Tab-separated table of C-alpha atoms in Angstrom:
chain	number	residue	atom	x	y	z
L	30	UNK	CA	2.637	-1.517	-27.443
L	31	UNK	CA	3.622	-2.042	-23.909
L	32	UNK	CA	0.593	-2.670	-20.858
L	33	UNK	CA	0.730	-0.462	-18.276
L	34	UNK	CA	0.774	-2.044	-14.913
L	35	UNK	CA	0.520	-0.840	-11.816
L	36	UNK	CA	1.519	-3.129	-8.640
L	37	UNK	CA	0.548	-3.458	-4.914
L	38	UNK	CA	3.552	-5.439	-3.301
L	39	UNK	CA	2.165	-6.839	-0.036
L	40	UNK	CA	3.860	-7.198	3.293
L	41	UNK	CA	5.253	-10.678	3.018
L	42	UNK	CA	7.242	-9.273	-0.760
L	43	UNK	CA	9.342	-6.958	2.217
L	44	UNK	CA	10.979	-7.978	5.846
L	45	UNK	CA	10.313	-6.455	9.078
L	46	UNK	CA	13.614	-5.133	9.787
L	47	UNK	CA	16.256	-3.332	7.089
L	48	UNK	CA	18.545	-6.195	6.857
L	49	UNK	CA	15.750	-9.241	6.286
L	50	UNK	CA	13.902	-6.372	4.121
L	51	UNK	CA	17.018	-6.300	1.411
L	52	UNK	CA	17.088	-9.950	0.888
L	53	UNK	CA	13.500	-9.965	0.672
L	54	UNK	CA	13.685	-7.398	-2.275
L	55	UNK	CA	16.082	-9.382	-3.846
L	56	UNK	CA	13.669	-12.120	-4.470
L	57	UNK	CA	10.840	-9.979	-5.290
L	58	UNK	CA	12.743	-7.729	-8.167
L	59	UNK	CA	13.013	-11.029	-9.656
L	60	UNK	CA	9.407	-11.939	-9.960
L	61	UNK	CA	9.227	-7.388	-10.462
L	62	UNK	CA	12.009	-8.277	-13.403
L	63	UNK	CA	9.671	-11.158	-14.972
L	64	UNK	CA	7.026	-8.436	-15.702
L	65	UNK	CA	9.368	-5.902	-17.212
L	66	UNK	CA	10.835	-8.547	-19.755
L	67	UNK	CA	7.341	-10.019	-20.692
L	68	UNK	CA	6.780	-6.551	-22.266
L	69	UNK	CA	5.426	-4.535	-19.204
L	70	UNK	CA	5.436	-0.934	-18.373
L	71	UNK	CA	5.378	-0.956	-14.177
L	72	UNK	CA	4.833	0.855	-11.876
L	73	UNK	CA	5.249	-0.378	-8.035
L	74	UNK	CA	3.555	0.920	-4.589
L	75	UNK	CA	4.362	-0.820	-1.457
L	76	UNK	CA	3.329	-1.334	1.712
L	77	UNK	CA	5.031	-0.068	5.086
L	78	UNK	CA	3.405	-1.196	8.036
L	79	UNK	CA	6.176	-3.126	10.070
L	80	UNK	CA	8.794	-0.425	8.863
L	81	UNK	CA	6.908	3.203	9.623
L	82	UNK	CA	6.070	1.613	13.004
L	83	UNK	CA	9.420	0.607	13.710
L	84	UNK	CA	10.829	4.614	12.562
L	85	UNK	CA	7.984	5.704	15.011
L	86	UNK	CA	8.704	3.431	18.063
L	87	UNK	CA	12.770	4.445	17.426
L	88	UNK	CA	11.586	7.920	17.527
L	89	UNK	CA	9.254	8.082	20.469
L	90	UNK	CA	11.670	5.914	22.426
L	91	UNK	CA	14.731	8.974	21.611
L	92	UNK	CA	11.927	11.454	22.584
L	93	UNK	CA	11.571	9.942	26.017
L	94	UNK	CA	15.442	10.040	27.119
L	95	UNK	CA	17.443	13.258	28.219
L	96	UNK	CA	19.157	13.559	24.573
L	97	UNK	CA	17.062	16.149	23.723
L	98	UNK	CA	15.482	14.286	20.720
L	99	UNK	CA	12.419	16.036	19.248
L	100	UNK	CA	9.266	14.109	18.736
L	101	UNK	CA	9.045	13.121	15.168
L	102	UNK	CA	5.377	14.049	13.515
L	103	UNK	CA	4.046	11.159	12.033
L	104	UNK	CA	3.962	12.518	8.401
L	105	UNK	CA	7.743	12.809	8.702
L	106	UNK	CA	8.179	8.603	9.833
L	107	UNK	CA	6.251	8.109	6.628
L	108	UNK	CA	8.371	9.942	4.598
L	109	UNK	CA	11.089	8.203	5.670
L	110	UNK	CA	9.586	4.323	5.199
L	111	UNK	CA	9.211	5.813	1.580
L	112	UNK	CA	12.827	6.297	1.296
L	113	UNK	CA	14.342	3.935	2.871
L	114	UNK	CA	11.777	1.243	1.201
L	115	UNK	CA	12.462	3.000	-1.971
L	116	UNK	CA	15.699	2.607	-1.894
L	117	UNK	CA	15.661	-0.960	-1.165
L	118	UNK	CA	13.351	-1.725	-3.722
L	119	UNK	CA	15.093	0.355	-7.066
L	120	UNK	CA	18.346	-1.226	-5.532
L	121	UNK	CA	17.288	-4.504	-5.474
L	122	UNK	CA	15.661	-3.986	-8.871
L	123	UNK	CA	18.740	-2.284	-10.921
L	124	UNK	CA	21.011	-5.530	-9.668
L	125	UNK	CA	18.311	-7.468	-11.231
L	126	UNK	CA	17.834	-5.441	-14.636
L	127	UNK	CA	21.084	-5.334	-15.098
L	128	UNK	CA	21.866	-9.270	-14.243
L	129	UNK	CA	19.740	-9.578	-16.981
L	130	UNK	CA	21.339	-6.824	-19.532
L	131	UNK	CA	18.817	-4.536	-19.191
L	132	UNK	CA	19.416	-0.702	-19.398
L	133	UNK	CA	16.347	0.493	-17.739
L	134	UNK	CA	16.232	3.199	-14.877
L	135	UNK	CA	14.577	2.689	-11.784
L	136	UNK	CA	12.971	6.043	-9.471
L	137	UNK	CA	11.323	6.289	-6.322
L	138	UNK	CA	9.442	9.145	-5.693
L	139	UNK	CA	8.732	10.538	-2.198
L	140	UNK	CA	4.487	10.969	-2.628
L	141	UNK	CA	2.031	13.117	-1.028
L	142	UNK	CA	-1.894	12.035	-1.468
L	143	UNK	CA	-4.668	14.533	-0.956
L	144	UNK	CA	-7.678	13.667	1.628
L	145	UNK	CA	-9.934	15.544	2.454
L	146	UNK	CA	-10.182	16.627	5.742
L	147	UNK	CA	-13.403	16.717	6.148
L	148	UNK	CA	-13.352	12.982	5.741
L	149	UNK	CA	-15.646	11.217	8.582
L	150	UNK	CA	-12.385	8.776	9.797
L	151	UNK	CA	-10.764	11.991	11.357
L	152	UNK	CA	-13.493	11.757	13.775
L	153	UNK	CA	-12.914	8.388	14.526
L	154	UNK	CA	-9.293	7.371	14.720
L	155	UNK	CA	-8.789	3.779	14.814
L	156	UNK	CA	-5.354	2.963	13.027
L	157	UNK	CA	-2.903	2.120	15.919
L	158	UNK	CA	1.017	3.368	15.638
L	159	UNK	CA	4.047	3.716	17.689
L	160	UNK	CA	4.917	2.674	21.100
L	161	UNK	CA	2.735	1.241	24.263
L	162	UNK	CA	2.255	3.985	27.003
L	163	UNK	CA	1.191	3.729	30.764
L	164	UNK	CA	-1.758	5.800	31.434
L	165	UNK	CA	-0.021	8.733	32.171
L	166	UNK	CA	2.285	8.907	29.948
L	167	UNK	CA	-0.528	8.517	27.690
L	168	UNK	CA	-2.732	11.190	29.471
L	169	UNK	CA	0.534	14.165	29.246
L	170	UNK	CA	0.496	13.390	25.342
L	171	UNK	CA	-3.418	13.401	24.978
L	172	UNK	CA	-3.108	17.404	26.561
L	173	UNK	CA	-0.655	17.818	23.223
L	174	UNK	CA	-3.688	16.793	21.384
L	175	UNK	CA	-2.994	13.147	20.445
L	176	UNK	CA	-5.916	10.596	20.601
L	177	UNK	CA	-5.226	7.588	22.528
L	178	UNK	CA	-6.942	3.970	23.091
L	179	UNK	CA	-6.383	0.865	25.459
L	180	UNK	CA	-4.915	-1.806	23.709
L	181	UNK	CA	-6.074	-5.124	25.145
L	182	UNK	CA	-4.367	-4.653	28.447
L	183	UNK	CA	-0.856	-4.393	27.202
L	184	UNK	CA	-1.305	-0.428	27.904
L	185	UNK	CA	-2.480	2.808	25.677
L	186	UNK	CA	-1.378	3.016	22.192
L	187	UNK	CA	-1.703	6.141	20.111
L	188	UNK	CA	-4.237	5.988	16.911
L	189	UNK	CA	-4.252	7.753	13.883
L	190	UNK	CA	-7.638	8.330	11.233
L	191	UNK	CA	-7.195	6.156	7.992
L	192	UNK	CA	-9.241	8.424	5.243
L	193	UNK	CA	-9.328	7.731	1.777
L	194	UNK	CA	-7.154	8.860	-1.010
L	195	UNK	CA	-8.450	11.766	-3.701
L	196	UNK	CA	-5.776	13.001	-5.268
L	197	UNK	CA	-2.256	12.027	-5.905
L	198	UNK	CA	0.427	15.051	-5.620
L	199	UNK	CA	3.447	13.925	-7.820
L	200	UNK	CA	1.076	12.117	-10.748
L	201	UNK	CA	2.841	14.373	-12.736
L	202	UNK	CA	5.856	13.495	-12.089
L	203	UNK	CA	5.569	9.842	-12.174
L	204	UNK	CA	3.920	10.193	-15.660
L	205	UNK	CA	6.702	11.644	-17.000
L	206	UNK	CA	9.152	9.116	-15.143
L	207	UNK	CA	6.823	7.111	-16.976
L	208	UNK	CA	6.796	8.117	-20.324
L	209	UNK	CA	10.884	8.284	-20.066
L	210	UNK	CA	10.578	4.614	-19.883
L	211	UNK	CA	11.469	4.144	-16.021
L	212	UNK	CA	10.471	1.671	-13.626
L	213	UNK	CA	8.918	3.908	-10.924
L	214	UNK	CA	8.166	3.473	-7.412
L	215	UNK	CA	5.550	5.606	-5.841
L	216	UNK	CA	2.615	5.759	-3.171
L	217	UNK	CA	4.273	3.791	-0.617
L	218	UNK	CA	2.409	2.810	2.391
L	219	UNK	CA	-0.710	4.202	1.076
L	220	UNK	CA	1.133	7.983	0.923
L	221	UNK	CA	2.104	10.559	2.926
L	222	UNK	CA	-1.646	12.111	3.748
L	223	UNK	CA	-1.954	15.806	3.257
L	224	UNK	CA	-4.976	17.890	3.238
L	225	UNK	CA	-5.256	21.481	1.704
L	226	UNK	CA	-5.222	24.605	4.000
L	227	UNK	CA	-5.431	28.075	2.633
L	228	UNK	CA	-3.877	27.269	-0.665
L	229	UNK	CA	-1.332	25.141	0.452
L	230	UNK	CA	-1.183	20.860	1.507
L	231	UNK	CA	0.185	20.435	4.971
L	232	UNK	CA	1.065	16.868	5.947
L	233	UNK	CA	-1.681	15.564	8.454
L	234	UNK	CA	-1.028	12.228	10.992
L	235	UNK	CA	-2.778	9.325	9.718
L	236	UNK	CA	-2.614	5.688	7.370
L	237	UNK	CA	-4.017	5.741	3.586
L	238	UNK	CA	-5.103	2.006	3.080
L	239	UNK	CA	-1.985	0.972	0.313
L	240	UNK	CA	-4.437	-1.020	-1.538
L	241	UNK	CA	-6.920	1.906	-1.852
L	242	UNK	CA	-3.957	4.734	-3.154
L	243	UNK	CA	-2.069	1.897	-5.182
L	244	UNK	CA	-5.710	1.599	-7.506
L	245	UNK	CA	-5.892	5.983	-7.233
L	246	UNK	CA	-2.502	5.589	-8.504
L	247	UNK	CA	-3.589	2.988	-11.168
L	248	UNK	CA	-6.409	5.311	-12.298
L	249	UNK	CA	-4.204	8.543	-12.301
L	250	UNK	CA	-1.587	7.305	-14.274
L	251	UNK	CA	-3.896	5.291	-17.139
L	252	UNK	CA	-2.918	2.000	-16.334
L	253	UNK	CA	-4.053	-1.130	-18.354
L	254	UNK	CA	-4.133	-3.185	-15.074
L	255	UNK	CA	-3.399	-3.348	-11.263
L	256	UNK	CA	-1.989	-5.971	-9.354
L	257	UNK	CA	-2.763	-6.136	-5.811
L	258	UNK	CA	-0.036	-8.892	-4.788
L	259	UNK	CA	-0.687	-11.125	-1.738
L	260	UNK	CA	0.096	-13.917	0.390
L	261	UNK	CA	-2.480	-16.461	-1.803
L	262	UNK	CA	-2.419	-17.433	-5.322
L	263	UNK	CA	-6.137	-16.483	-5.651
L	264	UNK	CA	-8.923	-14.948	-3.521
L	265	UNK	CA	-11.050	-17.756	-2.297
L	266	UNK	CA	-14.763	-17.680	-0.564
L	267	UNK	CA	-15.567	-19.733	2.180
L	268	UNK	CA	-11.862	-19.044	3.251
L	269	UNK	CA	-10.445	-22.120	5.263
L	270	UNK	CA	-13.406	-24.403	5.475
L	271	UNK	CA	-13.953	-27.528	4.173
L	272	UNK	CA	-16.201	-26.282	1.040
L	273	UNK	CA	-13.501	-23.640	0.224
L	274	UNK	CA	-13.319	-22.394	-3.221
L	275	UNK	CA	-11.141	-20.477	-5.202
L	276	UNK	CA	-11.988	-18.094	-8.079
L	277	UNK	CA	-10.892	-17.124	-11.573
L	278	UNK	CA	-12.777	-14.346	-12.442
L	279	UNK	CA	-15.056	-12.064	-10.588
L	280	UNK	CA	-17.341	-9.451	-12.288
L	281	UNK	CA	-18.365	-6.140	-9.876
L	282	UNK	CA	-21.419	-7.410	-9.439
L	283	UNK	CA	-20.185	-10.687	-7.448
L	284	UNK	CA	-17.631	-8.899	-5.512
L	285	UNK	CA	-20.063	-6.608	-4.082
L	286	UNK	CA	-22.825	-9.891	-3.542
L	287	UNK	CA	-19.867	-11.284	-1.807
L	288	UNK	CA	-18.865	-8.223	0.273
L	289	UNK	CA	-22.530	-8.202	0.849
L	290	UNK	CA	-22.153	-11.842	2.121
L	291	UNK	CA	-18.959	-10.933	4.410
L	292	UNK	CA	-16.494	-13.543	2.659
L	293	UNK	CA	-13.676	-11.447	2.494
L	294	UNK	CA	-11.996	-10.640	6.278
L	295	UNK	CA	-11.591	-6.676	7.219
L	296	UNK	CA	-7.872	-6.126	6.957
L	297	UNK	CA	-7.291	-8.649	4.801
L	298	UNK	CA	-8.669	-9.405	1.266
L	299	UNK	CA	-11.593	-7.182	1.853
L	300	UNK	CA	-9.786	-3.475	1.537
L	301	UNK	CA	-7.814	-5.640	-1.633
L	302	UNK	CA	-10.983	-6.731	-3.591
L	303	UNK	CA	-12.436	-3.206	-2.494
L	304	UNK	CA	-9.647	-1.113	-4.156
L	305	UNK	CA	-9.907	-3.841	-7.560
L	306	UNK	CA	-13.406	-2.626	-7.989
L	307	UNK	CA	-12.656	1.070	-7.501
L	308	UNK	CA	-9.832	1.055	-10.558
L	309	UNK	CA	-12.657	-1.222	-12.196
L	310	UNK	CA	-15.021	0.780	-12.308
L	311	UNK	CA	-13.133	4.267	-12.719
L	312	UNK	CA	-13.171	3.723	-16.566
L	313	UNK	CA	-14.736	0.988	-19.055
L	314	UNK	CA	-11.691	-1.508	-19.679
L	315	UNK	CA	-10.001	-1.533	-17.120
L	316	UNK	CA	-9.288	-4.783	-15.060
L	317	UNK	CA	-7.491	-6.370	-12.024
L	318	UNK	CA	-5.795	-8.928	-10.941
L	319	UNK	CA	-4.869	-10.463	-6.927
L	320	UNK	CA	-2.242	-12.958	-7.115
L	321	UNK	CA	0.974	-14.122	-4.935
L	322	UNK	CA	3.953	-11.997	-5.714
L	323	UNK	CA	5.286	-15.364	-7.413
L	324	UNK	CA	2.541	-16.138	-9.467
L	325	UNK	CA	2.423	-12.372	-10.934
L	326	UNK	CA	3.854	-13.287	-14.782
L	327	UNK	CA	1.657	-16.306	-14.580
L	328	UNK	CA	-1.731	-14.336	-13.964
L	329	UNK	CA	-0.661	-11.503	-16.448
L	330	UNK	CA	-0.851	-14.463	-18.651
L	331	UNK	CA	-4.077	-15.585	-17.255
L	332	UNK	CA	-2.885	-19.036	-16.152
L	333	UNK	CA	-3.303	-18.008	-12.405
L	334	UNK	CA	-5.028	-15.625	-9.968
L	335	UNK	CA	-8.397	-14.060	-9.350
L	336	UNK	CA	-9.575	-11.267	-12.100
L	337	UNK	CA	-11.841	-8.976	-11.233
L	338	UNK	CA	-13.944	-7.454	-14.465
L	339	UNK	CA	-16.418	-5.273	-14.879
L	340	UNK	CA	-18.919	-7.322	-16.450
């Protein structure tokens, strides 16, 4: 019987620009490849960070000359850092499979996630996106109804809410992707946010945490485990001191005693062991694992990486 795994691929598994981004993928379908030939079902979310800003600084730049170019909602940049990510990624991957004789097909699916809009970050925007502004330039798109902050002196930057995930639109459909035996690609860059209005989900501007949709995503779709892939090998307290130490295992309870303690940095390893513990503790045997993209077969294998358990 095959596992079910569900993986986060971080930032440093995909390059900043499209043409550093496909050799990137290269090398990470390999270590994606591993997986599939050790006997694993996967399923892969991604982050998008470098790449939606970049569609959303092309797009307000074209908005600003006398082209005519429309502004570009920011729903609509996300969808396309899904796509063009996507496509990257199942590229990169069939090469691989089929370097390797494999028959297997690879689908991305363009994914809406549910959030409620009622959510307390939409009163408090703090995710920054798109292009510097001068103060008036920033003050004519505030009238439109944008929220914008200072950004240490380099000039005004719009933000965007970053409210958590509930609900995952196209579960369905990656299930049965799923079930047909594909390798699917889904929930990248934490989702295209929508909330529901009147019956119907209408995309709203903001950032899912990847981390935080990728273990939604883990939980919808029954996984076995989730793989939050990083920069490190394992997640470490007392990060970059002298008396540093890494960790093995880690049952809920010590995560939160070490959240508790602030060891693990805000925007980095905190929102990861944060998301482990919500697909922890969303059913009884379930488990996760934060590891290096390289080191993924290895702590599958449980020769490598941090687990996190639920008791």
């Amino acid at each position: 019987m095959k596992k079910k795994v569900v993986i986060a691929l971080g930032g440093n598994a995909l390059g900043n620009d499209p043409e550093s981004q496909k050799e990137a993928v290269k090398h990470t379908s390999k270590s994606i490849v591993d997986l599939i030939e050790a006997g694993n079902q996967v399923i892969i979310s991604h982050g998008n960070g470098p790449q939606v800003g970049m569609i959303n600084l092309a797009m307000d730049a074209a908005a600003k000359t006398d082209a005519g170019t429309p502004e570009m909602p920011f729903p609509e940049c996300g969808a396309m850092s899904q796509g063009y990510i996507g496509f990257h990624l199942q590229n990169a991957i069939q090469n691989e499979l089929r370097s390797r004789g494999l028959n297997i097909p690879v689908a991305t699916v363009v994914t809406q996630v549910v959030v409620d809009k009622n959510d307390p970050a939409f009163q408090n925007p703090t995710k920054p996106v798109g292009a510097f502004y001068t103060k008036e330039e920033a003050d004519k798109m505030i009238e439109k109804g944008f929220v914008f902050k200072e950004d240490a002196g380099r000039g005004y930057r719009r933000v965007v809410p970053s409210p958590e995930p509930k609900d995952i639109v196209e579960k369905e459909s990656v299930k049965a992707l799923v079930d047909a035996e594909n390798v699917v690609i889904a929930a990248g860059g934490g989702g295209i946010p929508v909330v529901e209005e009147d019956g119907n989900l209408v995309g709203v501007p903001a950032v899912i945490d990847k981390d935080f949709t990728t273990a939604k995503l883990a939980e919808l779709v029954d996984a076995d485990s989730l793989i939050i892939l990083t920069a490190v090998e394992k997640v470490a307290i007392r990060f970059g001191k002298p008396d540093q130490q890494w960790l093995d295992k880690l049952t809920i309870e010590e995560v939160q005693k070490y959240i508790d303690d602030k060891e693990f940095a805000e925007g980095s390893m905190l929102p990861k062991v944060k998301a482990a513990m919500s697909f922890v503790t969303s059913k009884p045997g379930r488990k996760a694992l934060i590891t290096s993209l390289e080191k993924a077969t290895d702590g599958l294998a449980g020769k490598t990486g941090t687990w996190i358990i639920s008791k």
